[in-house]
mmCIF file with all atom_site columns, C-alpha atoms in Angstrom:
data_model
loop_
_atom_site.group_PDB
_atom_site.id
_atom_site.type_symbol
_atom_site.label_atom_id
_atom_site.label_alt_id
_atom_site.label_comp_id
_atom_site.label_asym_id
_atom_site.label_entity_id
_atom_site.label_seq_id
_atom_site.pdbx_PDB_ins_code
_atom_site.Cartn_x
_atom_site.Cartn_y
_atom_site.Cartn_z
_atom_site.occupancy
_atom_site.B_iso_or_equiv
_atom_site.pdbx_formal_charge
_atom_site.auth_seq_id
_atom_site.auth_comp_id
_atom_site.auth_asym_id
_atom_site.auth_atom_id
_atom_site.pdbx_PDB_model_num
ATOM 1   C CA . ASP A 1 1   ? 13.476  14.190  -14.286 1.00 96.00 ? 293 ASP A CA 1
ATOM 2   C CA . VAL A 1 2   ? 10.211  14.137  -16.216 1.00 97.00 ? 294 VAL A CA 1
ATOM 3   C CA . VAL A 1 3   ? 7.345   13.231  -13.915 1.00 98.00 ? 295 VAL A CA 1
ATOM 4   C CA . MET A 1 4   ? 4.578   11.150  -15.441 1.00 98.00 ? 296 MET A CA 1
ATOM 5   C CA . THR A 1 5   ? 1.244   11.484  -13.630 1.00 98.00 ? 297 THR A CA 1
ATOM 6   C CA . GLN A 1 6   ? -1.531  8.997   -14.339 1.00 98.00 ? 298 GLN A CA 1
ATOM 7   C CA . SER A 1 7   ? -5.186  9.230   -13.374 1.00 97.00 ? 299 SER A CA 1
ATOM 8   C CA . PRO A 1 8   ? -7.156  7.556   -12.108 1.00 98.00 ? 300 PRO A CA 1
ATOM 9   C CA . LEU A 1 9   ? -4.974  5.133   -10.146 1.00 98.00 ? 301 LEU A CA 1
ATOM 10  C CA . SER A 1 10  ? -7.891  2.733   -9.767  1.00 98.00 ? 302 SER A CA 1
ATOM 11  C CA . LEU A 1 11  ? -10.444 2.120   -12.509 1.00 98.00 ? 303 LEU A CA 1
ATOM 12  C CA . PRO A 1 12  ? -13.437 -0.155  -11.897 1.00 98.00 ? 304 PRO A CA 1
ATOM 13  C CA . VAL A 1 13  ? -15.229 -0.788  -15.187 1.00 98.00 ? 305 VAL A CA 1
ATOM 14  C CA . THR A 1 14  ? -18.288 -2.798  -16.194 1.00 97.00 ? 306 THR A CA 1
ATOM 15  C CA . LEU A 1 15  ? -17.687 -5.385  -18.907 1.00 97.00 ? 307 LEU A CA 1
ATOM 16  C CA . GLY A 1 16  ? -18.461 -3.963  -22.331 1.00 97.00 ? 308 GLY A CA 1
ATOM 17  C CA . GLN A 1 17  ? -18.150 -0.365  -21.167 1.00 98.00 ? 309 GLN A CA 1
ATOM 18  C CA . PRO A 1 18  ? -15.428 2.061   -22.255 1.00 98.00 ? 310 PRO A CA 1
ATOM 19  C CA . ALA A 1 19  ? -12.437 3.041   -20.120 1.00 98.00 ? 311 ALA A CA 1
ATOM 20  C CA . SER A 1 20  ? -10.029 5.934   -20.281 1.00 98.00 ? 312 SER A CA 1
ATOM 21  C CA . ILE A 1 21  ? -6.669  6.576   -18.572 1.00 98.00 ? 313 ILE A CA 1
ATOM 22  C CA . SER A 1 22  ? -4.917  9.929   -18.529 1.00 98.00 ? 314 SER A CA 1
ATOM 23  C CA . CYS A 1 23  ? -1.156  10.459  -18.473 1.00 98.00 ? 315 CYS A CA 1
ATOM 24  C CA . LYS A 1 24  ? 0.366   13.909  -18.065 1.00 98.00 ? 316 LYS A CA 1
ATOM 25  C CA . SER A 1 25  ? 4.065   14.695  -18.317 1.00 98.00 ? 317 SER A CA 1
ATOM 26  C CA . SER A 1 26  ? 5.881   17.527  -16.529 1.00 98.00 ? 318 SER A CA 1
ATOM 27  C CA . GLN A 1 27  ? 7.678   18.477  -19.766 1.00 98.00 ? 319 GLN A CA 1
ATOM 28  C CA . SER A 1 28  ? 6.868   18.226  -23.444 1.00 98.00 ? 320 SER A CA 1
ATOM 29  C CA . LEU A 1 29  ? 7.615   14.797  -24.874 1.00 98.00 ? 321 LEU A CA 1
ATOM 30  C CA . VAL A 1 30  ? 8.304   16.078  -28.386 1.00 97.00 ? 322 VAL A CA 1
ATOM 31  C CA . TYR A 1 31  ? 11.827  14.971  -29.320 1.00 97.00 ? 323 TYR A CA 1
ATOM 32  C CA . SER A 1 32  ? 14.213  16.881  -31.564 1.00 96.00 ? 324 SER A CA 1
ATOM 33  C CA . ASP A 1 33  ? 13.334  14.546  -34.452 1.00 96.00 ? 325 ASP A CA 1
ATOM 34  C CA . GLY A 1 34  ? 9.711   15.688  -34.253 1.00 96.00 ? 326 GLY A CA 1
ATOM 35  C CA . ASN A 1 35  ? 8.430   12.431  -32.787 1.00 97.00 ? 327 ASN A CA 1
ATOM 36  C CA . THR A 1 36  ? 6.698   12.087  -29.419 1.00 98.00 ? 328 THR A CA 1
ATOM 37  C CA . TYR A 1 37  ? 7.930   9.038   -27.527 1.00 98.00 ? 329 TYR A CA 1
ATOM 38  C CA . LEU A 1 38  ? 5.011   8.190   -25.288 1.00 98.00 ? 330 LEU A CA 1
ATOM 39  C CA . ASN A 1 39  ? 4.297   4.491   -24.733 1.00 98.00 ? 331 ASN A CA 1
ATOM 40  C CA . TRP A 1 40  ? 1.555   2.519   -22.987 1.00 98.00 ? 332 TRP A CA 1
ATOM 41  C CA . PHE A 1 41  ? 2.069   -0.869  -21.318 1.00 98.00 ? 333 PHE A CA 1
ATOM 42  C CA . GLN A 1 42  ? -0.289  -3.454  -19.891 1.00 98.00 ? 334 GLN A CA 1
ATOM 43  C CA . GLN A 1 43  ? 0.725   -5.772  -17.051 1.00 98.00 ? 335 GLN A CA 1
ATOM 44  C CA . ARG A 1 44  ? -1.712  -8.585  -16.402 1.00 98.00 ? 336 ARG A CA 1
ATOM 45  C CA . PRO A 1 45  ? -1.585  -10.248 -12.962 1.00 97.00 ? 337 PRO A CA 1
ATOM 46  C CA . GLY A 1 46  ? 1.496   -12.428 -12.608 1.00 96.00 ? 338 GLY A CA 1
ATOM 47  C CA . GLN A 1 47  ? 2.857   -11.534 -16.044 1.00 98.00 ? 339 GLN A CA 1
ATOM 48  C CA . SER A 1 48  ? 5.611   -9.378  -17.526 1.00 98.00 ? 340 SER A CA 1
ATOM 49  C CA . PRO A 1 49  ? 4.521   -6.041  -18.961 1.00 98.00 ? 341 PRO A CA 1
ATOM 50  C CA . ARG A 1 50  ? 3.559   -5.870  -22.619 1.00 98.00 ? 342 ARG A CA 1
ATOM 51  C CA . ARG A 1 51  ? 3.686   -2.776  -24.805 1.00 98.00 ? 343 ARG A CA 1
ATOM 52  C CA . LEU A 1 52  ? 0.342   -1.790  -26.309 1.00 98.00 ? 344 LEU A CA 1
ATOM 53  C CA . ILE A 1 53  ? 0.991   1.607   -27.875 1.00 98.00 ? 345 ILE A CA 1
ATOM 54  C CA . TYR A 1 54  ? 4.134   3.422   -29.022 1.00 98.00 ? 346 TYR A CA 1
ATOM 55  C CA . ARG A 1 55  ? 4.655   6.984   -30.183 1.00 98.00 ? 347 ARG A CA 1
ATOM 56  C CA . VAL A 1 56  ? 1.316   8.101   -28.717 1.00 98.00 ? 348 VAL A CA 1
ATOM 57  C CA . SER A 1 57  ? -1.065  6.293   -31.027 1.00 98.00 ? 349 SER A CA 1
ATOM 58  C CA . ASN A 1 58  ? 0.571   3.327   -32.801 1.00 98.00 ? 350 ASN A CA 1
ATOM 59  C CA . ARG A 1 59  ? -0.730  -0.075  -31.756 1.00 98.00 ? 351 ARG A CA 1
ATOM 60  C CA . ASP A 1 60  ? 1.780   -2.896  -31.414 1.00 97.00 ? 352 ASP A CA 1
ATOM 61  C CA . SER A 1 61  ? 1.287   -6.085  -33.401 1.00 96.00 ? 353 SER A CA 1
ATOM 62  C CA . GLY A 1 62  ? -1.439  -8.286  -31.960 1.00 96.00 ? 354 GLY A CA 1
ATOM 63  C CA . VAL A 1 63  ? -3.003  -5.541  -29.838 1.00 98.00 ? 355 VAL A CA 1
ATOM 64  C CA . PRO A 1 64  ? -6.801  -5.478  -30.268 1.00 97.00 ? 356 PRO A CA 1
ATOM 65  C CA . ASP A 1 65  ? -8.178  -2.414  -32.001 1.00 96.00 ? 357 ASP A CA 1
ATOM 66  C CA . ARG A 1 66  ? -10.359 -1.615  -28.985 1.00 98.00 ? 358 ARG A CA 1
ATOM 67  C CA . PHE A 1 67  ? -7.170  -0.057  -27.553 1.00 98.00 ? 359 PHE A CA 1
ATOM 68  C CA . SER A 1 68  ? -6.298  3.420   -28.800 1.00 98.00 ? 360 SER A CA 1
ATOM 69  C CA . GLY A 1 69  ? -3.885  6.150   -27.789 1.00 98.00 ? 361 GLY A CA 1
ATOM 70  C CA . SER A 1 70  ? -4.083  9.877   -28.354 1.00 98.00 ? 362 SER A CA 1
ATOM 71  C CA . GLY A 1 71  ? -2.624  13.149  -27.182 1.00 98.00 ? 363 GLY A CA 1
ATOM 72  C CA . SER A 1 72  ? 0.205   15.546  -27.762 1.00 97.00 ? 364 SER A CA 1
ATOM 73  C CA . GLY A 1 73  ? 2.841   17.579  -25.954 1.00 96.00 ? 365 GLY A CA 1
ATOM 74  C CA . THR A 1 74  ? 2.253   16.808  -22.274 1.00 98.00 ? 366 THR A CA 1
ATOM 75  C CA . ASP A 1 75  ? -1.238  15.335  -22.273 1.00 98.00 ? 367 ASP A CA 1
ATOM 76  C CA . PHE A 1 76  ? -2.013  11.761  -23.333 1.00 98.00 ? 368 PHE A CA 1
ATOM 77  C CA . THR A 1 77  ? -4.864  9.266   -23.099 1.00 98.00 ? 369 THR A CA 1
ATOM 78  C CA . LEU A 1 78  ? -5.293  5.504   -23.436 1.00 98.00 ? 370 LEU A CA 1
ATOM 79  C CA . LYS A 1 79  ? -8.835  4.417   -24.305 1.00 98.00 ? 371 LYS A CA 1
ATOM 80  C CA . ILE A 1 80  ? -10.420 0.987   -24.326 1.00 98.00 ? 372 ILE A CA 1
ATOM 81  C CA . SER A 1 81  ? -13.627 1.102   -26.344 1.00 98.00 ? 373 SER A CA 1
ATOM 82  C CA . ARG A 1 82  ? -15.252 -1.934  -24.721 1.00 98.00 ? 374 ARG A CA 1
ATOM 83  C CA . VAL A 1 83  ? -13.584 -3.543  -21.727 1.00 98.00 ? 375 VAL A CA 1
ATOM 84  C CA . GLU A 1 84  ? -13.201 -7.321  -21.750 1.00 98.00 ? 376 GLU A CA 1
ATOM 85  C CA . ALA A 1 85  ? -12.283 -9.632  -18.869 1.00 97.00 ? 377 ALA A CA 1
ATOM 86  C CA . GLU A 1 86  ? -8.757  -10.124 -20.264 1.00 97.00 ? 378 GLU A CA 1
ATOM 87  C CA . ASP A 1 87  ? -8.073  -6.388  -19.914 1.00 98.00 ? 379 ASP A CA 1
ATOM 88  C CA . VAL A 1 88  ? -7.774  -6.654  -16.126 1.00 98.00 ? 380 VAL A CA 1
ATOM 89  C CA . GLY A 1 89  ? -4.358  -5.532  -14.942 1.00 98.00 ? 381 GLY A CA 1
ATOM 90  C CA . VAL A 1 90  ? -2.215  -2.454  -14.422 1.00 98.00 ? 382 VAL A CA 1
ATOM 91  C CA . TYR A 1 91  ? -1.566  0.066   -17.184 1.00 98.00 ? 383 TYR A CA 1
ATOM 92  C CA . TYR A 1 92  ? 1.529   2.264   -17.301 1.00 98.00 ? 384 TYR A CA 1
ATOM 93  C CA . CYS A 1 93  ? 2.581   5.144   -19.487 1.00 98.00 ? 385 CYS A CA 1
ATOM 94  C CA . MET A 1 94  ? 6.305   5.709   -20.095 1.00 98.00 ? 386 MET A CA 1
ATOM 95  C CA . GLN A 1 95  ? 8.184   8.518   -21.783 1.00 98.00 ? 387 GLN A CA 1
ATOM 96  C CA . GLY A 1 96  ? 11.081  7.653   -24.083 1.00 97.00 ? 388 GLY A CA 1
ATOM 97  C CA . THR A 1 97  ? 12.078  11.220  -24.972 1.00 97.00 ? 389 THR A CA 1
ATOM 98  C CA . HIS A 1 98  ? 14.150  12.361  -22.007 1.00 96.00 ? 390 HIS A CA 1
ATOM 99  C CA . TRP A 1 99  ? 16.795  10.735  -19.803 1.00 94.00 ? 391 TRP A CA 1
ATOM 100 C CA . PRO A 1 100 ? 16.105  9.119   -17.441 1.00 94.00 ? 392 PRO A CA 1
ATOM 101 C CA . ARG A 1 101 ? 13.143  7.264   -18.885 1.00 96.00 ? 393 ARG A CA 1
ATOM 102 C CA . THR A 1 102 ? 10.216  7.501   -16.480 1.00 98.00 ? 394 THR A CA 1
ATOM 103 C CA . PHE A 1 103 ? 6.978   5.618   -15.920 1.00 98.00 ? 395 PHE A CA 1
ATOM 104 C CA . GLY A 1 104 ? 3.647   6.707   -14.550 1.00 98.00 ? 396 GLY A CA 1
ATOM 105 C CA . GLN A 1 105 ? 2.516   5.224   -11.222 1.00 98.00 ? 397 GLN A CA 1
ATOM 106 C CA . GLY A 1 106 ? 0.222   2.742   -12.902 1.00 98.00 ? 398 GLY A CA 1
ATOM 107 C CA . THR A 1 107 ? -3.575  2.482   -13.196 1.00 98.00 ? 399 THR A CA 1
ATOM 108 C CA . LYS A 1 108 ? -5.228  -0.672  -11.908 1.00 98.00 ? 400 LYS A CA 1
ATOM 109 C CA . LEU A 1 109 ? -8.172  -1.702  -14.067 1.00 98.00 ? 401 LEU A CA 1
ATOM 110 C CA . GLU A 1 110 ? -10.662 -4.074  -12.498 1.00 98.00 ? 402 GLU A CA 1
ATOM 111 C CA . ILE A 1 111 ? -14.063 -5.383  -13.467 1.00 97.00 ? 403 ILE A CA 1
ATOM 112 C CA . LYS A 1 112 ? -16.931 -3.874  -11.483 1.00 95.00 ? 404 LYS A CA 1
ATOM 113 C CA . GLU B 2 1   ? 9.904   -14.578 -32.273 1.00 95.00 ? 186 GLU B CA 1
ATOM 114 C CA . VAL B 2 2   ? 11.759  -12.280 -29.890 1.00 97.00 ? 187 VAL B CA 1
ATOM 115 C CA . GLN B 2 3   ? 12.979  -14.060 -26.759 1.00 98.00 ? 188 GLN B CA 1
ATOM 116 C CA . LEU B 2 4   ? 14.687  -12.470 -23.781 1.00 98.00 ? 189 LEU B CA 1
ATOM 117 C CA . VAL B 2 5   ? 15.734  -14.809 -20.968 1.00 98.00 ? 190 VAL B CA 1
ATOM 118 C CA . GLU B 2 6   ? 17.160  -13.337 -17.768 1.00 98.00 ? 191 GLU B CA 1
ATOM 119 C CA . SER B 2 7   ? 19.262  -15.219 -15.253 1.00 98.00 ? 192 SER B CA 1
ATOM 120 C CA . GLY B 2 8   ? 21.496  -14.531 -12.271 1.00 97.00 ? 193 GLY B CA 1
ATOM 121 C CA . GLY B 2 9   ? 18.999  -13.335 -9.699  1.00 97.00 ? 194 GLY B CA 1
ATOM 122 C CA . GLY B 2 10  ? 18.970  -14.568 -6.133  1.00 97.00 ? 195 GLY B CA 1
ATOM 123 C CA . LEU B 2 11  ? 19.420  -13.683 -2.479  1.00 98.00 ? 196 LEU B CA 1
ATOM 124 C CA . VAL B 2 12  ? 22.367  -11.440 -1.607  1.00 98.00 ? 197 VAL B CA 1
ATOM 125 C CA . GLN B 2 13  ? 23.382  -9.616  1.549   1.00 98.00 ? 198 GLN B CA 1
ATOM 126 C CA . PRO B 2 14  ? 23.416  -5.817  1.734   1.00 98.00 ? 199 PRO B CA 1
ATOM 127 C CA . GLY B 2 15  ? 26.689  -4.525  0.292   1.00 98.00 ? 200 GLY B CA 1
ATOM 128 C CA . GLY B 2 16  ? 27.064  -7.582  -1.894  1.00 98.00 ? 201 GLY B CA 1
ATOM 129 C CA . SER B 2 17  ? 27.243  -7.974  -5.660  1.00 98.00 ? 202 SER B CA 1
ATOM 130 C CA . LEU B 2 18  ? 25.315  -9.805  -8.338  1.00 98.00 ? 203 LEU B CA 1
ATOM 131 C CA . ARG B 2 19  ? 25.574  -10.042 -12.117 1.00 98.00 ? 204 ARG B CA 1
ATOM 132 C CA . LEU B 2 20  ? 22.428  -10.438 -14.171 1.00 98.00 ? 205 LEU B CA 1
ATOM 133 C CA . SER B 2 21  ? 22.495  -11.823 -17.689 1.00 98.00 ? 206 SER B CA 1
ATOM 134 C CA . CYS B 2 22  ? 19.988  -11.710 -20.516 1.00 98.00 ? 207 CYS B CA 1
ATOM 135 C CA . ALA B 2 23  ? 20.151  -14.068 -23.499 1.00 98.00 ? 208 ALA B CA 1
ATOM 136 C CA . ALA B 2 24  ? 18.488  -12.579 -26.555 1.00 98.00 ? 209 ALA B CA 1
ATOM 137 C CA . SER B 2 25  ? 17.220  -14.321 -29.677 1.00 98.00 ? 210 SER B CA 1
ATOM 138 C CA . GLY B 2 26  ? 14.795  -13.826 -32.547 1.00 97.00 ? 211 GLY B CA 1
ATOM 139 C CA . PHE B 2 27  ? 16.141  -10.443 -33.651 1.00 97.00 ? 212 PHE B CA 1
ATOM 140 C CA . THR B 2 28  ? 19.389  -8.757  -34.675 1.00 98.00 ? 213 THR B CA 1
ATOM 141 C CA . PHE B 2 29  ? 20.676  -8.012  -31.186 1.00 98.00 ? 214 PHE B CA 1
ATOM 142 C CA . SER B 2 30  ? 23.522  -5.777  -32.334 1.00 98.00 ? 215 SER B CA 1
ATOM 143 C CA . SER B 2 31  ? 21.069  -3.345  -33.959 1.00 97.00 ? 216 SER B CA 1
ATOM 144 C CA . TYR B 2 32  ? 19.013  -2.504  -30.879 1.00 98.00 ? 217 TYR B CA 1
ATOM 145 C CA . TRP B 2 33  ? 19.271  -0.393  -27.770 1.00 97.00 ? 218 TRP B CA 1
ATOM 146 C CA . MET B 2 34  ? 18.700  -2.616  -24.747 1.00 98.00 ? 219 MET B CA 1
ATOM 147 C CA . SER B 2 35  ? 17.250  -1.787  -21.345 1.00 97.00 ? 220 SER B CA 1
ATOM 148 C CA . TRP B 2 36  ? 16.933  -3.021  -17.783 1.00 98.00 ? 221 TRP B CA 1
ATOM 149 C CA . VAL B 2 37  ? 13.714  -2.211  -15.918 1.00 98.00 ? 222 VAL B CA 1
ATOM 150 C CA . ARG B 2 38  ? 12.875  -3.275  -12.370 1.00 98.00 ? 223 ARG B CA 1
ATOM 151 C CA . GLN B 2 39  ? 9.767   -3.725  -10.267 1.00 98.00 ? 224 GLN B CA 1
ATOM 152 C CA . ALA B 2 40  ? 9.895   -3.869  -6.474  1.00 98.00 ? 225 ALA B CA 1
ATOM 153 C CA . PRO B 2 41  ? 7.395   -6.267  -4.864  1.00 97.00 ? 226 PRO B CA 1
ATOM 154 C CA . GLY B 2 42  ? 3.884   -4.864  -5.212  1.00 96.00 ? 227 GLY B CA 1
ATOM 155 C CA . LYS B 2 43  ? 5.174   -1.638  -6.774  1.00 98.00 ? 228 LYS B CA 1
ATOM 156 C CA . GLY B 2 44  ? 5.325   -0.004  -10.185 1.00 98.00 ? 229 GLY B CA 1
ATOM 157 C CA . LEU B 2 45  ? 7.897   -0.114  -12.950 1.00 98.00 ? 230 LEU B CA 1
ATOM 158 C CA . GLU B 2 46  ? 11.228  1.710   -12.705 1.00 98.00 ? 231 GLU B CA 1
ATOM 159 C CA . TRP B 2 47  ? 13.608  2.128   -15.623 1.00 97.00 ? 232 TRP B CA 1
ATOM 160 C CA . VAL B 2 48  ? 17.185  1.290   -14.536 1.00 98.00 ? 233 VAL B CA 1
ATOM 161 C CA . ALA B 2 49  ? 19.591  1.567   -17.471 1.00 97.00 ? 234 ALA B CA 1
ATOM 162 C CA . ASN B 2 50  ? 19.966  1.621   -21.270 1.00 97.00 ? 235 ASN B CA 1
ATOM 163 C CA . ILE B 2 51  ? 22.834  0.824   -23.601 1.00 98.00 ? 236 ILE B CA 1
ATOM 164 C CA . LYS B 2 52  ? 23.349  1.798   -27.226 1.00 98.00 ? 237 LYS B CA 1
ATOM 165 C CA . PRO B 2 53  ? 23.712  -0.950  -29.880 1.00 98.00 ? 238 PRO B CA 1
ATOM 166 C CA . ASP B 2 54  ? 27.501  -0.603  -30.046 1.00 97.00 ? 239 ASP B CA 1
ATOM 167 C CA . GLY B 2 55  ? 27.853  -0.076  -26.291 1.00 96.00 ? 240 GLY B CA 1
ATOM 168 C CA . SER B 2 56  ? 29.261  3.424   -26.696 1.00 97.00 ? 241 SER B CA 1
ATOM 169 C CA . GLU B 2 57  ? 26.532  5.174   -24.699 1.00 97.00 ? 242 GLU B CA 1
ATOM 170 C CA . LYS B 2 58  ? 25.025  4.127   -21.393 1.00 97.00 ? 243 LYS B CA 1
ATOM 171 C CA . TYR B 2 59  ? 22.398  5.815   -19.248 1.00 97.00 ? 244 TYR B CA 1
ATOM 172 C CA . TYR B 2 60  ? 21.337  5.112   -15.666 1.00 97.00 ? 245 TYR B CA 1
ATOM 173 C CA . VAL B 2 61  ? 18.701  6.179   -13.183 1.00 97.00 ? 246 VAL B CA 1
ATOM 174 C CA . ASP B 2 62  ? 20.323  8.307   -10.466 1.00 97.00 ? 247 ASP B CA 1
ATOM 175 C CA . SER B 2 63  ? 19.689  5.774   -7.694  1.00 97.00 ? 248 SER B CA 1
ATOM 176 C CA . VAL B 2 64  ? 22.033  3.194   -9.294  1.00 98.00 ? 249 VAL B CA 1
ATOM 177 C CA . LYS B 2 65  ? 24.732  5.452   -10.768 1.00 98.00 ? 250 LYS B CA 1
ATOM 178 C CA . GLY B 2 66  ? 28.185  4.414   -9.572  1.00 97.00 ? 251 GLY B CA 1
ATOM 179 C CA . ARG B 2 67  ? 26.881  1.048   -8.320  1.00 98.00 ? 252 ARG B CA 1
ATOM 180 C CA . PHE B 2 68  ? 25.407  -0.671  -11.402 1.00 98.00 ? 253 PHE B CA 1
ATOM 181 C CA . THR B 2 69  ? 27.031  -1.174  -14.804 1.00 98.00 ? 254 THR B CA 1
ATOM 182 C CA . ILE B 2 70  ? 25.166  -2.166  -17.952 1.00 98.00 ? 255 ILE B CA 1
ATOM 183 C CA . SER B 2 71  ? 27.137  -3.940  -20.684 1.00 98.00 ? 256 SER B CA 1
ATOM 184 C CA . ARG B 2 72  ? 26.596  -6.153  -23.698 1.00 98.00 ? 257 ARG B CA 1
ATOM 185 C CA . ASP B 2 73  ? 28.364  -8.750  -25.824 1.00 98.00 ? 258 ASP B CA 1
ATOM 186 C CA . ASN B 2 74  ? 26.974  -8.566  -29.350 1.00 98.00 ? 259 ASN B CA 1
ATOM 187 C CA . ALA B 2 75  ? 28.899  -11.684 -30.395 1.00 98.00 ? 260 ALA B CA 1
ATOM 188 C CA . LYS B 2 76  ? 27.015  -13.634 -27.723 1.00 98.00 ? 261 LYS B CA 1
ATOM 189 C CA . ASN B 2 77  ? 23.664  -11.821 -28.104 1.00 98.00 ? 262 ASN B CA 1
ATOM 190 C CA . SER B 2 78  ? 23.815  -11.082 -24.413 1.00 98.00 ? 263 SER B CA 1
ATOM 191 C CA . LEU B 2 79  ? 23.057  -8.169  -22.103 1.00 98.00 ? 264 LEU B CA 1
ATOM 192 C CA . TYR B 2 80  ? 24.407  -7.826  -18.567 1.00 98.00 ? 265 TYR B CA 1
ATOM 193 C CA . LEU B 2 81  ? 23.838  -5.819  -15.414 1.00 98.00 ? 266 LEU B CA 1
ATOM 194 C CA . GLN B 2 82  ? 26.630  -5.804  -12.851 1.00 98.00 ? 267 GLN B CA 1
ATOM 195 C CA . MET B 2 83  ? 25.183  -4.721  -9.514  1.00 98.00 ? 268 MET B CA 1
ATOM 196 C CA . ASN B 2 84  ? 27.539  -3.748  -6.681  1.00 98.00 ? 269 ASN B CA 1
ATOM 197 C CA . SER B 2 85  ? 26.984  -2.290  -3.209  1.00 98.00 ? 270 SER B CA 1
ATOM 198 C CA . LEU B 2 86  ? 23.463  -3.667  -3.208  1.00 98.00 ? 271 LEU B CA 1
ATOM 199 C CA . ARG B 2 87  ? 20.878  -2.192  -0.860  1.00 98.00 ? 272 ARG B CA 1
ATOM 200 C CA . ALA B 2 88  ? 17.560  -3.453  0.475   1.00 98.00 ? 273 ALA B CA 1
ATOM 201 C CA . GLU B 2 89  ? 15.781  -1.006  -1.831  1.00 98.00 ? 274 GLU B CA 1
ATOM 202 C CA . ASP B 2 90  ? 17.292  -2.754  -4.868  1.00 98.00 ? 275 ASP B CA 1
ATOM 203 C CA . THR B 2 91  ? 15.086  -5.769  -4.127  1.00 98.00 ? 276 THR B CA 1
ATOM 204 C CA . ALA B 2 92  ? 12.958  -6.234  -7.245  1.00 98.00 ? 277 ALA B CA 1
ATOM 205 C CA . VAL B 2 93  ? 12.214  -8.302  -10.299 1.00 98.00 ? 278 VAL B CA 1
ATOM 206 C CA . TYR B 2 94  ? 14.654  -7.172  -12.979 1.00 98.00 ? 279 TYR B CA 1
ATOM 207 C CA . TYR B 2 95  ? 13.460  -7.269  -16.572 1.00 98.00 ? 280 TYR B CA 1
ATOM 208 C CA . CYS B 2 96  ? 15.617  -7.278  -19.670 1.00 98.00 ? 281 CYS B CA 1
ATOM 209 C CA . ALA B 2 97  ? 13.917  -5.324  -22.452 1.00 98.00 ? 282 ALA B CA 1
ATOM 210 C CA . ARG B 2 98  ? 14.468  -4.585  -26.120 1.00 97.00 ? 283 ARG B CA 1
ATOM 211 C CA . GLY B 2 99  ? 14.653  -1.076  -27.445 1.00 94.00 ? 284 GLY B CA 1
ATOM 212 C CA . ASN B 2 100 ? 14.692  2.453   -26.170 1.00 89.00 ? 285 ASN B CA 1
ATOM 213 C CA . ASN B 2 101 ? 10.921  2.355   -25.963 1.00 91.00 ? 286 ASN B CA 1
ATOM 214 C CA . ILE B 2 102 ? 10.784  -1.220  -24.674 1.00 94.00 ? 287 ILE B CA 1
ATOM 215 C CA . ALA B 2 103 ? 9.018   -3.158  -27.387 1.00 94.00 ? 288 ALA B CA 1
ATOM 216 C CA . ASP B 2 104 ? 9.650   -6.543  -25.745 1.00 97.00 ? 289 ASP B CA 1
ATOM 217 C CA . TRP B 2 105 ? 10.230  -7.810  -22.203 1.00 98.00 ? 290 TRP B CA 1
ATOM 218 C CA . GLY B 2 106 ? 11.758  -10.886 -20.652 1.00 98.00 ? 291 GLY B CA 1
ATOM 219 C CA . GLN B 2 107 ? 10.096  -12.888 -17.877 1.00 98.00 ? 292 GLN B CA 1
ATOM 220 C CA . GLY B 2 108 ? 12.244  -11.238 -15.205 1.00 98.00 ? 293 GLY B CA 1
ATOM 221 C CA . THR B 2 109 ? 14.632  -12.450 -12.521 1.00 98.00 ? 294 THR B CA 1
ATOM 222 C CA . LEU B 2 110 ? 14.138  -11.764 -8.814  1.00 98.00 ? 295 LEU B CA 1
ATOM 223 C CA . VAL B 2 111 ? 16.878  -10.074 -6.819  1.00 98.00 ? 296 VAL B CA 1
ATOM 224 C CA . THR B 2 112 ? 16.449  -10.069 -3.047  1.00 98.00 ? 297 THR B CA 1
ATOM 225 C CA . VAL B 2 113 ? 18.815  -8.007  -0.918  1.00 98.00 ? 298 VAL B CA 1
ATOM 226 C CA . SER B 2 114 ? 18.504  -9.050  2.699   1.00 97.00 ? 299 SER B CA 1
ATOM 227 C CA . SER B 2 115 ? 20.597  -10.207 5.636   1.00 95.00 ? 300 SER B CA 1
#
């Protein structure tokens, strides 16, 4: 199975400051069609998860542009340019290239 | 608007069975892969199973193979998860989700396996 390793697992951030979460996969996530199926999800307290980013860097509809995704191969990053109070929650990466699909452990973002 | 509404969760004894359902609306159900993802209390997300649009291919996480069966009824816009031989470690909120890369999630249904 592909292991997805996130860091840090806990991320205290001051409002208005940037934040960055790393996600590393144990195998390349480049699929045979040339696409890289790396997704980012946000789970606010008490809510279902919500996808933010698909295929490394594509924002889902309604996702603020302060969220951005980057990376390639086995190394990926989610960045928040300026953290707002509504960004509190747990962030997960997930690979959709290999079976079984696998998630990272989650990164808990809190306001400092 | 995409809507995914799960039902069928509840309390079941170890070794028992449960069938989860997911009613889908707001999109062409028969065109999409569908997924089940679970989350144990206070834990992270775990992908459970996927099914192809026509039901011809199914994939499972190793821990549920031989015990869980994913299925769908495209005429009813519904997704199912038949869970047999349930164990305490299957206790979780089970989410129905749209797509191979999980574009949309339901609100979840809680399954508790306990005596």
